[in-house]
PDB file of C-alpha atoms in Angstrom:
ATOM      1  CA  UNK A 226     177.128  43.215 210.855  1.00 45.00           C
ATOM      2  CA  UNK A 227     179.397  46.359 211.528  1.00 44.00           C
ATOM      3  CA  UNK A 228     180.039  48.753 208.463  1.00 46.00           C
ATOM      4  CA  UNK A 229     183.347  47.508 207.788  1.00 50.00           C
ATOM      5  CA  UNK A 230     182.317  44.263 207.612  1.00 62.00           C
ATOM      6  CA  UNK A 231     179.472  45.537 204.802  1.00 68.00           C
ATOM      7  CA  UNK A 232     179.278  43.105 201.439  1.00 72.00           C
ATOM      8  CA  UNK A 233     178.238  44.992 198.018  1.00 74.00           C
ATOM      9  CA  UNK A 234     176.685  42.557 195.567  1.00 75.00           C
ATOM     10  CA  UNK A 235     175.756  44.047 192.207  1.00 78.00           C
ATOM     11  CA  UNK A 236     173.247  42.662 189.869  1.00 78.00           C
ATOM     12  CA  UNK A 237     170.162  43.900 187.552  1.00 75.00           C
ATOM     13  CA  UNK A 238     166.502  45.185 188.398  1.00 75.00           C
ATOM     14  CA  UNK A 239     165.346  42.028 185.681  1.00 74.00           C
ATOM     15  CA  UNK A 240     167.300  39.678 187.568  1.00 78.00           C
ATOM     16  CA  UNK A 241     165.756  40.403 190.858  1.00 76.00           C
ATOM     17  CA  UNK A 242     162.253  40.983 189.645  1.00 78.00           C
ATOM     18  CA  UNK A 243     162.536  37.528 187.932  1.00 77.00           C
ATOM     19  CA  UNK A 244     161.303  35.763 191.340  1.00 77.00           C
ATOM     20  CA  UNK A 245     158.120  38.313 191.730  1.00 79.00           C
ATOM     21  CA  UNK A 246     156.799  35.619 195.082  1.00 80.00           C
ATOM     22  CA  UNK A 247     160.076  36.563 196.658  1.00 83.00           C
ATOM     23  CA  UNK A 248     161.245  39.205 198.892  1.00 80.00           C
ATOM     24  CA  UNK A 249     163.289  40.945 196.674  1.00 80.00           C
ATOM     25  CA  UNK A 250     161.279  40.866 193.290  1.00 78.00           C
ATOM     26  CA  UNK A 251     158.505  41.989 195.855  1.00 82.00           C
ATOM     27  CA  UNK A 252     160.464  45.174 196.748  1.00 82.00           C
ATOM     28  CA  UNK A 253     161.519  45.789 193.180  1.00 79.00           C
ATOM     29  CA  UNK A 254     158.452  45.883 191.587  1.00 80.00           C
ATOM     30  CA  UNK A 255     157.394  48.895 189.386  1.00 74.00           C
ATOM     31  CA  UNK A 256     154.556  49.646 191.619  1.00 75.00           C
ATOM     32  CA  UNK A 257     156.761  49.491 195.081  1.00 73.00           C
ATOM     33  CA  UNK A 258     159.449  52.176 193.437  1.00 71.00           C
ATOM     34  CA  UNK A 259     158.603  55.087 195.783  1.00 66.00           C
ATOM     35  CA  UNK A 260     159.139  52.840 198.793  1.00 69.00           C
ATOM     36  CA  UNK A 261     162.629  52.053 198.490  1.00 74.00           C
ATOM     37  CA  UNK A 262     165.366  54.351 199.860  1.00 71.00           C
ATOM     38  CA  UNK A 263     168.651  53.685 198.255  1.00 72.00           C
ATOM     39  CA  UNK A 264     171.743  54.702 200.737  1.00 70.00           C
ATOM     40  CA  UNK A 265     174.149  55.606 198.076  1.00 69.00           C
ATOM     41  CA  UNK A 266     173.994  55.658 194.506  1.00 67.00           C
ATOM     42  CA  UNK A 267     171.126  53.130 193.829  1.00 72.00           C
ATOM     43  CA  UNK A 268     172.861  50.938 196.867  1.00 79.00           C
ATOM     44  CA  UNK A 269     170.203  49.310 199.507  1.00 77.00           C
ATOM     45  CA  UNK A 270     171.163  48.086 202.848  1.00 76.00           C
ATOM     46  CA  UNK A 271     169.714  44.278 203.200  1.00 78.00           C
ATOM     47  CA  UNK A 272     171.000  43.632 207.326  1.00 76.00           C
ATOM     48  CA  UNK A 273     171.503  39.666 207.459  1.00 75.00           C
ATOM     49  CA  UNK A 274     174.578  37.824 209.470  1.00 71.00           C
ATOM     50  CA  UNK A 275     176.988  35.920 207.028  1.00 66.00           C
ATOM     51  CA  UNK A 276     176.067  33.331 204.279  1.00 59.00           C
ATOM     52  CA  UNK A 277     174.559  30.277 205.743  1.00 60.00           C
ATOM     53  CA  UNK A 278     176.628  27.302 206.440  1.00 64.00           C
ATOM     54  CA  UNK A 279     174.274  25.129 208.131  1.00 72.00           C
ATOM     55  CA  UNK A 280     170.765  23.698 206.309  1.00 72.00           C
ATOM     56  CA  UNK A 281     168.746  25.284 209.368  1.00 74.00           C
ATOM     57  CA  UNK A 282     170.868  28.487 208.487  1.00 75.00           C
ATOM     58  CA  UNK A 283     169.852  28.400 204.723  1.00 74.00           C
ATOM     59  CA  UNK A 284     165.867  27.683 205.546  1.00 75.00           C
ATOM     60  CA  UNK A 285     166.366  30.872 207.791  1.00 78.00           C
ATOM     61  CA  UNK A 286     167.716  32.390 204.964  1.00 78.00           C
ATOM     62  CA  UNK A 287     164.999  31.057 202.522  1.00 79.00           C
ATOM     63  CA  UNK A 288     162.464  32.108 205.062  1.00 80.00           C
ATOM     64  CA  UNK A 289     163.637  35.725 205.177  1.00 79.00           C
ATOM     65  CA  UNK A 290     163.734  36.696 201.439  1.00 78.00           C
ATOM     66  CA  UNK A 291     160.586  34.412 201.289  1.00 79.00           C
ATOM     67  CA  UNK A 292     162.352  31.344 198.985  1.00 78.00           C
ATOM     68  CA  UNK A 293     160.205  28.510 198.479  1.00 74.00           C
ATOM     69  CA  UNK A 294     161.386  25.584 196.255  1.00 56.00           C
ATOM     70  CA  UNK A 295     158.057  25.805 194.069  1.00 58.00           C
ATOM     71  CA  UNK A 296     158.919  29.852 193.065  1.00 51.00           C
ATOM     72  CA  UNK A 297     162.800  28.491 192.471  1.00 50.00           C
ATOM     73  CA  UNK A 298     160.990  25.525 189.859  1.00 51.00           C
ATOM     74  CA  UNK A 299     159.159  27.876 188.207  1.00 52.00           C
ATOM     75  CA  UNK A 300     160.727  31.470 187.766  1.00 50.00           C
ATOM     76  CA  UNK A 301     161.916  32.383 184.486  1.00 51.00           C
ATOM     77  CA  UNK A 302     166.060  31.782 184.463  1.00 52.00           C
ATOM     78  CA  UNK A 303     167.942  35.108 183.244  1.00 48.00           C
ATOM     79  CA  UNK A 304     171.135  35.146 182.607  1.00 52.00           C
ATOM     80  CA  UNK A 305     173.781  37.539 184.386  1.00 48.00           C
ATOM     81  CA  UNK A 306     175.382  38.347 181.240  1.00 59.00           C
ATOM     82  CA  UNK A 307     172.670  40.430 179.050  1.00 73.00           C
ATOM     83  CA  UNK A 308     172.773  41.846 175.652  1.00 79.00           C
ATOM     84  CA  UNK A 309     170.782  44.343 174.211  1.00 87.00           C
ATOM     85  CA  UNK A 310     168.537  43.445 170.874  1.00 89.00           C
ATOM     86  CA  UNK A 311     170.674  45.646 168.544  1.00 91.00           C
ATOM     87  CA  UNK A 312     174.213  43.964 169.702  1.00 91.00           C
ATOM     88  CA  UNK A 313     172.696  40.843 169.246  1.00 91.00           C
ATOM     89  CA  UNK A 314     171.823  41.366 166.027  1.00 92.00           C
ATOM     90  CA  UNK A 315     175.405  42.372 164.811  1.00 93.00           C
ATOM     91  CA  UNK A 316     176.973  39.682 166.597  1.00 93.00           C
ATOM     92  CA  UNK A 317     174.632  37.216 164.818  1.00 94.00           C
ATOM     93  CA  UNK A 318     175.892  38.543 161.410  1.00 94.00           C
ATOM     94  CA  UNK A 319     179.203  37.839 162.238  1.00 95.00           C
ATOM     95  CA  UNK A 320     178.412  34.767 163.481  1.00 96.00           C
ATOM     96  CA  UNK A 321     176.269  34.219 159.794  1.00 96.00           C
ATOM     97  CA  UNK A 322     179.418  34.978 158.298  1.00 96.00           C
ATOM     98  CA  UNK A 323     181.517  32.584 160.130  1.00 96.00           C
ATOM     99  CA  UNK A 324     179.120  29.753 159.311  1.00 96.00           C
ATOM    100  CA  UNK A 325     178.807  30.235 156.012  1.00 96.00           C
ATOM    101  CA  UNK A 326     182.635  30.060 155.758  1.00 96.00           C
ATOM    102  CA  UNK A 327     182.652  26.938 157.469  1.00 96.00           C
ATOM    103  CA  UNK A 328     180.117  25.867 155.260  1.00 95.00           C
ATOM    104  CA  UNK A 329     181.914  26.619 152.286  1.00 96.00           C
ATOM    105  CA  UNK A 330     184.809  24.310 153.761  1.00 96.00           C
ATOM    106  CA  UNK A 331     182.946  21.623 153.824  1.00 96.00           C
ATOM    107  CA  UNK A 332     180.862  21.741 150.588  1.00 95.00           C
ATOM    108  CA  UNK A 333     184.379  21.715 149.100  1.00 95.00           C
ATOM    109  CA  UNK A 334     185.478  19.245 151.152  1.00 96.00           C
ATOM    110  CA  UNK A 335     182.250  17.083 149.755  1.00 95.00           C
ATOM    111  CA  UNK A 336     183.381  17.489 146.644  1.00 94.00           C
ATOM    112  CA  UNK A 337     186.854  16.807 146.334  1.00 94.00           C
ATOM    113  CA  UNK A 338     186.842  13.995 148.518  1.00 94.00           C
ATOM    114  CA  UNK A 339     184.077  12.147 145.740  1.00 92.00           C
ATOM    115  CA  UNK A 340     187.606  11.588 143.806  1.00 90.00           C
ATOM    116  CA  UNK A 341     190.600  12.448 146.031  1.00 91.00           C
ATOM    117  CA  UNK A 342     189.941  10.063 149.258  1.00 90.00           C
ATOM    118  CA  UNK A 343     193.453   9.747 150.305  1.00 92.00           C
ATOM    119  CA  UNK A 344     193.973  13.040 150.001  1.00 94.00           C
ATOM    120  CA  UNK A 345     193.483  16.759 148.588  1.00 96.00           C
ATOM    121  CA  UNK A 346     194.364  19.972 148.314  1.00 96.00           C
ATOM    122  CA  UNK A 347     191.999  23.186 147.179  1.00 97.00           C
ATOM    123  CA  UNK A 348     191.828  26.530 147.560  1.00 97.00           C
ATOM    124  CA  UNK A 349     188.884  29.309 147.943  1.00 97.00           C
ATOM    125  CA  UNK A 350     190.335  33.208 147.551  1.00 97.00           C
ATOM    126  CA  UNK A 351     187.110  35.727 148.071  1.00 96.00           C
ATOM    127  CA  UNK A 352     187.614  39.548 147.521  1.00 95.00           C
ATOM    128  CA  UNK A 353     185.623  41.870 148.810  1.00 93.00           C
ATOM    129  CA  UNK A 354     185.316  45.493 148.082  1.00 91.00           C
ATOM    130  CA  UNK A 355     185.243  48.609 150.240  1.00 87.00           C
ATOM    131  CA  UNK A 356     182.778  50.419 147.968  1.00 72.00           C
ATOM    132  CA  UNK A 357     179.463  48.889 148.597  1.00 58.00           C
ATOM    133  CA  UNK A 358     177.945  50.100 145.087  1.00 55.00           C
ATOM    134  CA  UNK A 359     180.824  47.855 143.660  1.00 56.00           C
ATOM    135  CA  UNK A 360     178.569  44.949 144.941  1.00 60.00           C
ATOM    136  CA  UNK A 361     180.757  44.132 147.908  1.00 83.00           C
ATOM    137  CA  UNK A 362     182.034  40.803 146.822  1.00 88.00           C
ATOM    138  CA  UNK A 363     183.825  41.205 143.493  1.00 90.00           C
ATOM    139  CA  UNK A 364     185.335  37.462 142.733  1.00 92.00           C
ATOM    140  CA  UNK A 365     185.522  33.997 144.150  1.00 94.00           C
ATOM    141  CA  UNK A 366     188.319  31.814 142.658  1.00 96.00           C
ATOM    142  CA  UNK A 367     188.405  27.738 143.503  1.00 96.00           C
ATOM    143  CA  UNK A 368     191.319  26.122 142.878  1.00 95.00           C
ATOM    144  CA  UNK A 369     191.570  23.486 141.401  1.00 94.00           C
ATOM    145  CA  UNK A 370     188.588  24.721 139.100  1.00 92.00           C
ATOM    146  CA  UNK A 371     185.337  23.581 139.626  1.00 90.00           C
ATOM    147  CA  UNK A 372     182.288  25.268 138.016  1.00 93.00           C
ATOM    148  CA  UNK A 373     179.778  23.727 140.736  1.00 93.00           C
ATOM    149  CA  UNK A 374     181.784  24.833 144.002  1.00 93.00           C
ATOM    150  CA  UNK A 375     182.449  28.413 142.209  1.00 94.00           C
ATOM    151  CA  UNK A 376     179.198  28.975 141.706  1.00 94.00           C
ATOM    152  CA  UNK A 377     178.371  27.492 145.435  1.00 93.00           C
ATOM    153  CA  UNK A 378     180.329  29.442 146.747  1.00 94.00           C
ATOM    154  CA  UNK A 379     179.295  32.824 145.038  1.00 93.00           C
ATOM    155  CA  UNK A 380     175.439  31.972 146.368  1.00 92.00           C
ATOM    156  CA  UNK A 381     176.514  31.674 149.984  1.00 92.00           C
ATOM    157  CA  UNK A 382     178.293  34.438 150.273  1.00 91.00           C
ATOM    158  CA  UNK A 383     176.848  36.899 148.352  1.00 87.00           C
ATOM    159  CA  UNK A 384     174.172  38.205 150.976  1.00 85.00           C
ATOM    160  CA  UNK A 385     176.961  38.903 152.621  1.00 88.00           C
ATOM    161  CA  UNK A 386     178.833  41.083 150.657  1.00 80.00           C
ATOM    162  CA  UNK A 387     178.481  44.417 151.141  1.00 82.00           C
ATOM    163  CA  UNK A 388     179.093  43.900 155.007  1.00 90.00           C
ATOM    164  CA  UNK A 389     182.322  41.294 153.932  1.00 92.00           C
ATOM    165  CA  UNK A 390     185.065  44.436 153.758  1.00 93.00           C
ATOM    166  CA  UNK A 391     184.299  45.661 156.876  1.00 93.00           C
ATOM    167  CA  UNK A 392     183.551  42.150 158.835  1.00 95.00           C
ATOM    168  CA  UNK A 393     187.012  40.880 157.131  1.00 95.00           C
ATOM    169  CA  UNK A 394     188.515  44.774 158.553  1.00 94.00           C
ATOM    170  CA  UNK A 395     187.041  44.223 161.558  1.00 95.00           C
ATOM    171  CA  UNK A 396     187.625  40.544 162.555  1.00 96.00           C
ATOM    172  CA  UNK A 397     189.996  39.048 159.937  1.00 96.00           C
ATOM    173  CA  UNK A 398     192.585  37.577 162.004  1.00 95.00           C
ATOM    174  CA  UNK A 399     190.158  36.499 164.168  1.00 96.00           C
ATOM    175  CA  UNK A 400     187.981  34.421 162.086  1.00 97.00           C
ATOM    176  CA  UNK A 401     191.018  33.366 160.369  1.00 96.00           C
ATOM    177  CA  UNK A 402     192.326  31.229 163.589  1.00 96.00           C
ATOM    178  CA  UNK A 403     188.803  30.353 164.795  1.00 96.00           C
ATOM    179  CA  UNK A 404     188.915  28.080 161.326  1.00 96.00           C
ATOM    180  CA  UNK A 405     192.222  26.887 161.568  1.00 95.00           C
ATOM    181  CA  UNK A 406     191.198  25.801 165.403  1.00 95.00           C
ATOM    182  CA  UNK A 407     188.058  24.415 164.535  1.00 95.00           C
ATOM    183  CA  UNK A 408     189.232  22.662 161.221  1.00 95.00           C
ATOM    184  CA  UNK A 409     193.013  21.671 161.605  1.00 95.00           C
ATOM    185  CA  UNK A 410     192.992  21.017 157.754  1.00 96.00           C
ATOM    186  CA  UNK A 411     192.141  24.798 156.866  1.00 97.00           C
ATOM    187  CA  UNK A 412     195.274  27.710 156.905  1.00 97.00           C
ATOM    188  CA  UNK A 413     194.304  30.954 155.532  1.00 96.00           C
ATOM    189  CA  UNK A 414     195.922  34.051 154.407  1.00 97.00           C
ATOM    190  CA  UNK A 415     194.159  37.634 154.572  1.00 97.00           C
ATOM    191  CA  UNK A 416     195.851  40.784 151.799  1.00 96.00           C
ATOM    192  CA  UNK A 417     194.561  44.053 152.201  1.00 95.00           C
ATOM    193  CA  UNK A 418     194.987  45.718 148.992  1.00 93.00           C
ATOM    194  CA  UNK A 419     194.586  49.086 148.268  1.00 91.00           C
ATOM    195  CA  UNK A 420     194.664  51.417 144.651  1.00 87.00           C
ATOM    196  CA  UNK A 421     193.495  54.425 145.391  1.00 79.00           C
ATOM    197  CA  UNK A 422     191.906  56.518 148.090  1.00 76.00           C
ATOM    198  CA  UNK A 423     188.128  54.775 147.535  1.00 77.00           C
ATOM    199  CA  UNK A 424     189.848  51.712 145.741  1.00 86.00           C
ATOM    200  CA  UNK A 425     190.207  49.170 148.863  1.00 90.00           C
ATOM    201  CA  UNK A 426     189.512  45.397 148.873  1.00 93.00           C
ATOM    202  CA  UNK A 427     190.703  42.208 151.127  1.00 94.00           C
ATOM    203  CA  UNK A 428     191.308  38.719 149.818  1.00 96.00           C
ATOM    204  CA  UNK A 429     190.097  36.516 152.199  1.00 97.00           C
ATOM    205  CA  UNK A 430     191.809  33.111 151.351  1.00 97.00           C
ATOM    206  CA  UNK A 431     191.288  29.511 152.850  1.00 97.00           C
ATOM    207  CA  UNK A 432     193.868  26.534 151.753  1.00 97.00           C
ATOM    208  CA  UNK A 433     192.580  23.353 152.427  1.00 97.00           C
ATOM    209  CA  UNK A 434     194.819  20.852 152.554  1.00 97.00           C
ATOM    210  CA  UNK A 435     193.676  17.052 153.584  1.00 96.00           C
ATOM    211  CA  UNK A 436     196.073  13.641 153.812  1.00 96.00           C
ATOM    212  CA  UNK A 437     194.491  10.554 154.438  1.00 95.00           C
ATOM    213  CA  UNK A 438     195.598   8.768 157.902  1.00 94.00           C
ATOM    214  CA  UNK A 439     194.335   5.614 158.211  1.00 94.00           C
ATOM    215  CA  UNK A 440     194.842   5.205 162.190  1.00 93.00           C
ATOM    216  CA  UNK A 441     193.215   8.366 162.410  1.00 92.00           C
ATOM    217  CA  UNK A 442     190.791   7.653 160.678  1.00 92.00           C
ATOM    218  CA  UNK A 443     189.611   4.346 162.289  1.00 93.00           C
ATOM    219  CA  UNK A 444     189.747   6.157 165.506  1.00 92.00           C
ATOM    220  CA  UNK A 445     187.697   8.808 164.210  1.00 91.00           C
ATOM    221  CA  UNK A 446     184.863   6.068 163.348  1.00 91.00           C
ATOM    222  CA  UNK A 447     182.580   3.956 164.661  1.00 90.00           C
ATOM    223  CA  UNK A 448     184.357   0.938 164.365  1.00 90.00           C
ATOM    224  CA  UNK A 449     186.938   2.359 167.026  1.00 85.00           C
ATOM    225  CA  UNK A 450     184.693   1.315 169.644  1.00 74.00           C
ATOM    226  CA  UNK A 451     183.758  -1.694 167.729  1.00 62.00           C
ATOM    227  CA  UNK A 452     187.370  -2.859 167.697  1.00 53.00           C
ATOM    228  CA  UNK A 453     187.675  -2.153 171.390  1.00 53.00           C
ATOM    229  CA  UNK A 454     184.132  -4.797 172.282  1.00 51.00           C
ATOM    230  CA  UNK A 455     185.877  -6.793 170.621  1.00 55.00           C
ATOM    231  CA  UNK A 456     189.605  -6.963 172.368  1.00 53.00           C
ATOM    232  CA  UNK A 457     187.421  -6.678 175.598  1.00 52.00           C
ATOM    233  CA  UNK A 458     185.692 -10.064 174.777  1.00 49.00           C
ATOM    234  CA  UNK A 459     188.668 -11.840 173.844  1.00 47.00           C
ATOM    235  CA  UNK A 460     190.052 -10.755 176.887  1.00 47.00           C
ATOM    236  CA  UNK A 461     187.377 -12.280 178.855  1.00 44.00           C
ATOM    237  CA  UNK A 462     187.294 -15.607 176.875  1.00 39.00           C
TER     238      UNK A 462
END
């Protein structure tokens, strides 16, 4: 293969070392570091003719870079797309937070729909504070009123509190449509209110409104594909 012709694939150290019985996790070993010559810029030249296209061509190929099927079955997978401990930890509290919204959602949901089954309406407003000495969350307002859901509510979401300005700051909108995508039923509206130079708070607010559909309803359930056995059979008799 002429240098013009040259292919530059890019991938980690963990991905190649991954297959240790192979050719490459051979040469990228810890212990083999001073033997490898990079040509440019951590680059190394591998010379092979183009990808295989024939099932002799890929055993040649296997052969080479010393592939067998049993080190394929058993090496650890890794995944192209890595991220580090620490990010993963902050994306999981966002993630937390998410959940526990959708949570809320549906403990309300529970609740209303023990009285309202054709249809309801609520409402959850959450304020959170800038200042986290103010205790990050400072009120949690169900409409209509319900003691049980109020207080529900305040015990999910407290532990997330003094991180709830700067998530909502941060990823308002965002969360906001992920909720109305995932739950149809939910709108929401987020107000960024502010009194003074330290005196800054968003209302986080989630309207959920449900009307009961009786077609979708059925098709939602498991007698949808009850009442289709059952056109199928008559059909056949």
């Amino acid at each position: 293969m002429s240098c013009q012709e040259m292919e530059i694939y890019e991938t980690y150290i963990s991905t190649l070392t991954a297959y240790p019985t192979t050719l490459l996790g051979i040469m990228f070993q810890e212990r083999n570091k001073a033997l490898l010559k990079p040509t440019d810029d951590n680059e190394y030249f591998i010379d092979r003719d183009d990808p295989a296209v024939t099932r002799r061509d890929l055993e040649d190929e296997c052969d080479y870079f010393q592939i067998s099927q049993n080190a394929l079955i058993t090496a650890p997978v890794v995944s192209s797309h890595q991220i580090s401990p620490i990010r993963k930890l902050v994306a999981d509290k966002l993630d937390d937070f998410v959940k526990t919204l959708e949570t809320i959602v549906t403990n309300i949901a529970i609740t209303m729909l023990k009285h309202h089954f054709r249809g309801f309406s609520s409402t959850v407003t959450m304020t959170f504070a800038q200042e986290s000495y103010i205790g990050g969350i400072t009120s949690i307002v169900v409409k209509p009123k319900t003691d049980a859901l109020t207080r529900s509510t305040w015990k999910a979401m407290s532990h997330h509190g003094t991180m709830g300005y700067f998530i909502l700051d941060q990823f308002g909108e965002n969360i906001g449509n992920y909720l109305s995508n995932l739950i149809p039923e939910v709108s929401w509206e987020l107000n960024h209110k502010i009194y003074g130079v330290r005196e800054r708070f968003y209302d986080f607010i989630l309207i959920i409104d449900y009307d009961f559909n009786r077609e979708r309803t059925l098709a939602d359930s498991c007698l949808a594909n009850r009442n289709s056995i059952n056109r199928n059979s008559s059909r056949l008799c």
